[in-house]
Every structure is written in structure tokens, then in C-alpha cells.
Coordinates of C-alpha atoms in Angstrom, one line a residue:
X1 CA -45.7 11.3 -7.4
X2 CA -44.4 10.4 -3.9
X3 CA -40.7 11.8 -4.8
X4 CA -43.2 15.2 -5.1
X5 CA -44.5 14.9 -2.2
X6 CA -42.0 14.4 -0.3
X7 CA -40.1 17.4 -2.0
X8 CA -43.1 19.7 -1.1
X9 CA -43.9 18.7 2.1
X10 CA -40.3 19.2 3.3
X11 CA -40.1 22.3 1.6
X12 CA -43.3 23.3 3.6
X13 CA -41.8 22.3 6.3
X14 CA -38.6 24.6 5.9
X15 CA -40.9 27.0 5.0
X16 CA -42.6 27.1 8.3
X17 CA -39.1 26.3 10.4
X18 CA -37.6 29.5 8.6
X19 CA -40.7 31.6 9.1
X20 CA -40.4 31.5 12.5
X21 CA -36.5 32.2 12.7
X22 CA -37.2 35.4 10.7
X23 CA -38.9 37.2 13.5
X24 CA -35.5 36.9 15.5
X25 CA -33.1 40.1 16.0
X26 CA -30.5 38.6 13.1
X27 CA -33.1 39.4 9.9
X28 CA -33.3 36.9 7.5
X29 CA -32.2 33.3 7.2
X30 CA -32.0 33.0 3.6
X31 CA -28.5 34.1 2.2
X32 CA -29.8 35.4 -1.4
X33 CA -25.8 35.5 -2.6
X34 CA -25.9 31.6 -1.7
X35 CA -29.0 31.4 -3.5
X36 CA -27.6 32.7 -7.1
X37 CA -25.0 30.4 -6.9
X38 CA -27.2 26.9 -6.3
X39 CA -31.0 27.7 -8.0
X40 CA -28.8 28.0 -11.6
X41 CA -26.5 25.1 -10.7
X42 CA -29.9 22.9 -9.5
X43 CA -32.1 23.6 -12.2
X44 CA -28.7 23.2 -15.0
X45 CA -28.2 19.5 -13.2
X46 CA -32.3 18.6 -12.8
X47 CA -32.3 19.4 -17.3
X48 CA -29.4 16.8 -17.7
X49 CA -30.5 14.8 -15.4
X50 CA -34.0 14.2 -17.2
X51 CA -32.2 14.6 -20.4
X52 CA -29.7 11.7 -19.5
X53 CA -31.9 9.8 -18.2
X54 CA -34.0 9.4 -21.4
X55 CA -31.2 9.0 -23.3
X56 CA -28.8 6.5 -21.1
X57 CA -29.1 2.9 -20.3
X58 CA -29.4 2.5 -16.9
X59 CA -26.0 1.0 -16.0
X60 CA -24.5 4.3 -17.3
X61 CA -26.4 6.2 -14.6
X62 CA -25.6 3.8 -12.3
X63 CA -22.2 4.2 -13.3
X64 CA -22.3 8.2 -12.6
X65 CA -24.3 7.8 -9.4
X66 CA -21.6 5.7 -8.0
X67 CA -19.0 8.0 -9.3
X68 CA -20.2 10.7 -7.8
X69 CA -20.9 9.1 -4.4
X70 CA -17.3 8.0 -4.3
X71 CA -15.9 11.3 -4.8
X72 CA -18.1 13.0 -2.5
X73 CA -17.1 10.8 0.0
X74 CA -13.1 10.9 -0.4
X75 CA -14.2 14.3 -0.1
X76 CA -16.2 14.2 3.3
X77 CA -14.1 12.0 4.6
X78 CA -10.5 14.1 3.6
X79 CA -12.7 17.1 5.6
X80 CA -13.2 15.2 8.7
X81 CA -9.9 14.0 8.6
X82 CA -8.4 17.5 8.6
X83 CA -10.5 18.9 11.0
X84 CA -9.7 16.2 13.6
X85 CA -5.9 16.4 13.0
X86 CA -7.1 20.5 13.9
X87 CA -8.5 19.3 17.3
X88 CA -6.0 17.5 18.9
X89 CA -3.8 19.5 17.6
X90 CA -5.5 22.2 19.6
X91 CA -5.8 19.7 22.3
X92 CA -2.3 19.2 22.5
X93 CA -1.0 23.0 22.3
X94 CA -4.0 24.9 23.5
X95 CA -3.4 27.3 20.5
X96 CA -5.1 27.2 16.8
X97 CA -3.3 25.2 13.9
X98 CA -2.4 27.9 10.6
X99 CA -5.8 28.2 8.4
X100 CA -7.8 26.3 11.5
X101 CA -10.7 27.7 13.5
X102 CA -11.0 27.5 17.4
X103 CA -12.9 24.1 17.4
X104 CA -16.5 24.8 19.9

């Protein structure tokens, strides 16, 4: 009951956050083509979730979890990594690495 909550209320809360945004000259703040992509994927991983976690013991979930967090953060860390080596790069040369953006 309190992991609901919490999911509603912050929902509520980008509700209201995005509500205002909307009235500004760009139009809306929800990408629907974004959308398509993530509700399917969330709803597909929430069923085998539940159905896993009925059916698994709970080091096996465990197991997953950590998996998971692992790989996501070779996978953050590999980005920051990149995008550093981008800005001094661009520090050094004044000009923008092959495949990098002008850093802010």
C-alpha cells in the first residue's frame, strides 16, 4: 500500500508539474512516440515481474536485481566516461570530437 502511494502521488505530482509546462509556446511535453515504446515494455516487465516473483525463491530475484544493477551501471558509467573524454577533448581543441555534441 505505501509503494501505491507513493507511485500516485508522484504521478500527481508530474501531473501537475507538466500541466503547467503545457501552456508554454512549445505545445506539449509528453512525446506520445516515446510513449509507445515504454507503456508496452512497462506493463510486459510489471506481468513477469509478479509472475516471477510468485514463482522464484527469493535469492533468484536477488540474483536478477543485482544483475541488472551491475549492467546498468557499466553502462552509466561507460556513458560518463565517453562524454568526459568529449569535453576535454573540446577543451583541448576548441572544436567537437566525430559523433560528439558541443558540450553546454
Amino acid at each position: 500500500p505505501l509503494s501505491k502511494a507513493v507511485v500516485f502521488f508522484g504521478a500527481i505530482a508530474s501531473l501537475i508539474v507538466n500541466i503547467k509546462k503545457s501552456g508554454d509556446a512549445h505545445g506539449s511535453v509528453i512525446d506520445l512516440d516515446t510513449c509507445k515504446v515504454i507503456v508496452p515494455a512497462s506493463l510486459v516487465g510489471t506481468f513477469l515481474g509478479v509472475l516471477l516473483n510468485s514463482e522464484s525463491k527469493d535469492t533468484t530475484i536477488l540474483a536478477i536485481l543485482t544483475a541488472l544493477l551491475v549492467v546498468m551501471t557499466v553502462a552509466v558509467f561507460q556513458t560518463a566516461f565517453k562524454q568526459r573524454r568529449e569535453e576535454l577533448a573540446f577543451e583541448e581543441t576548441g572544436s567537437v570530437a566525430a559523433g560528439g555534441d558541443v558540450p553546454p
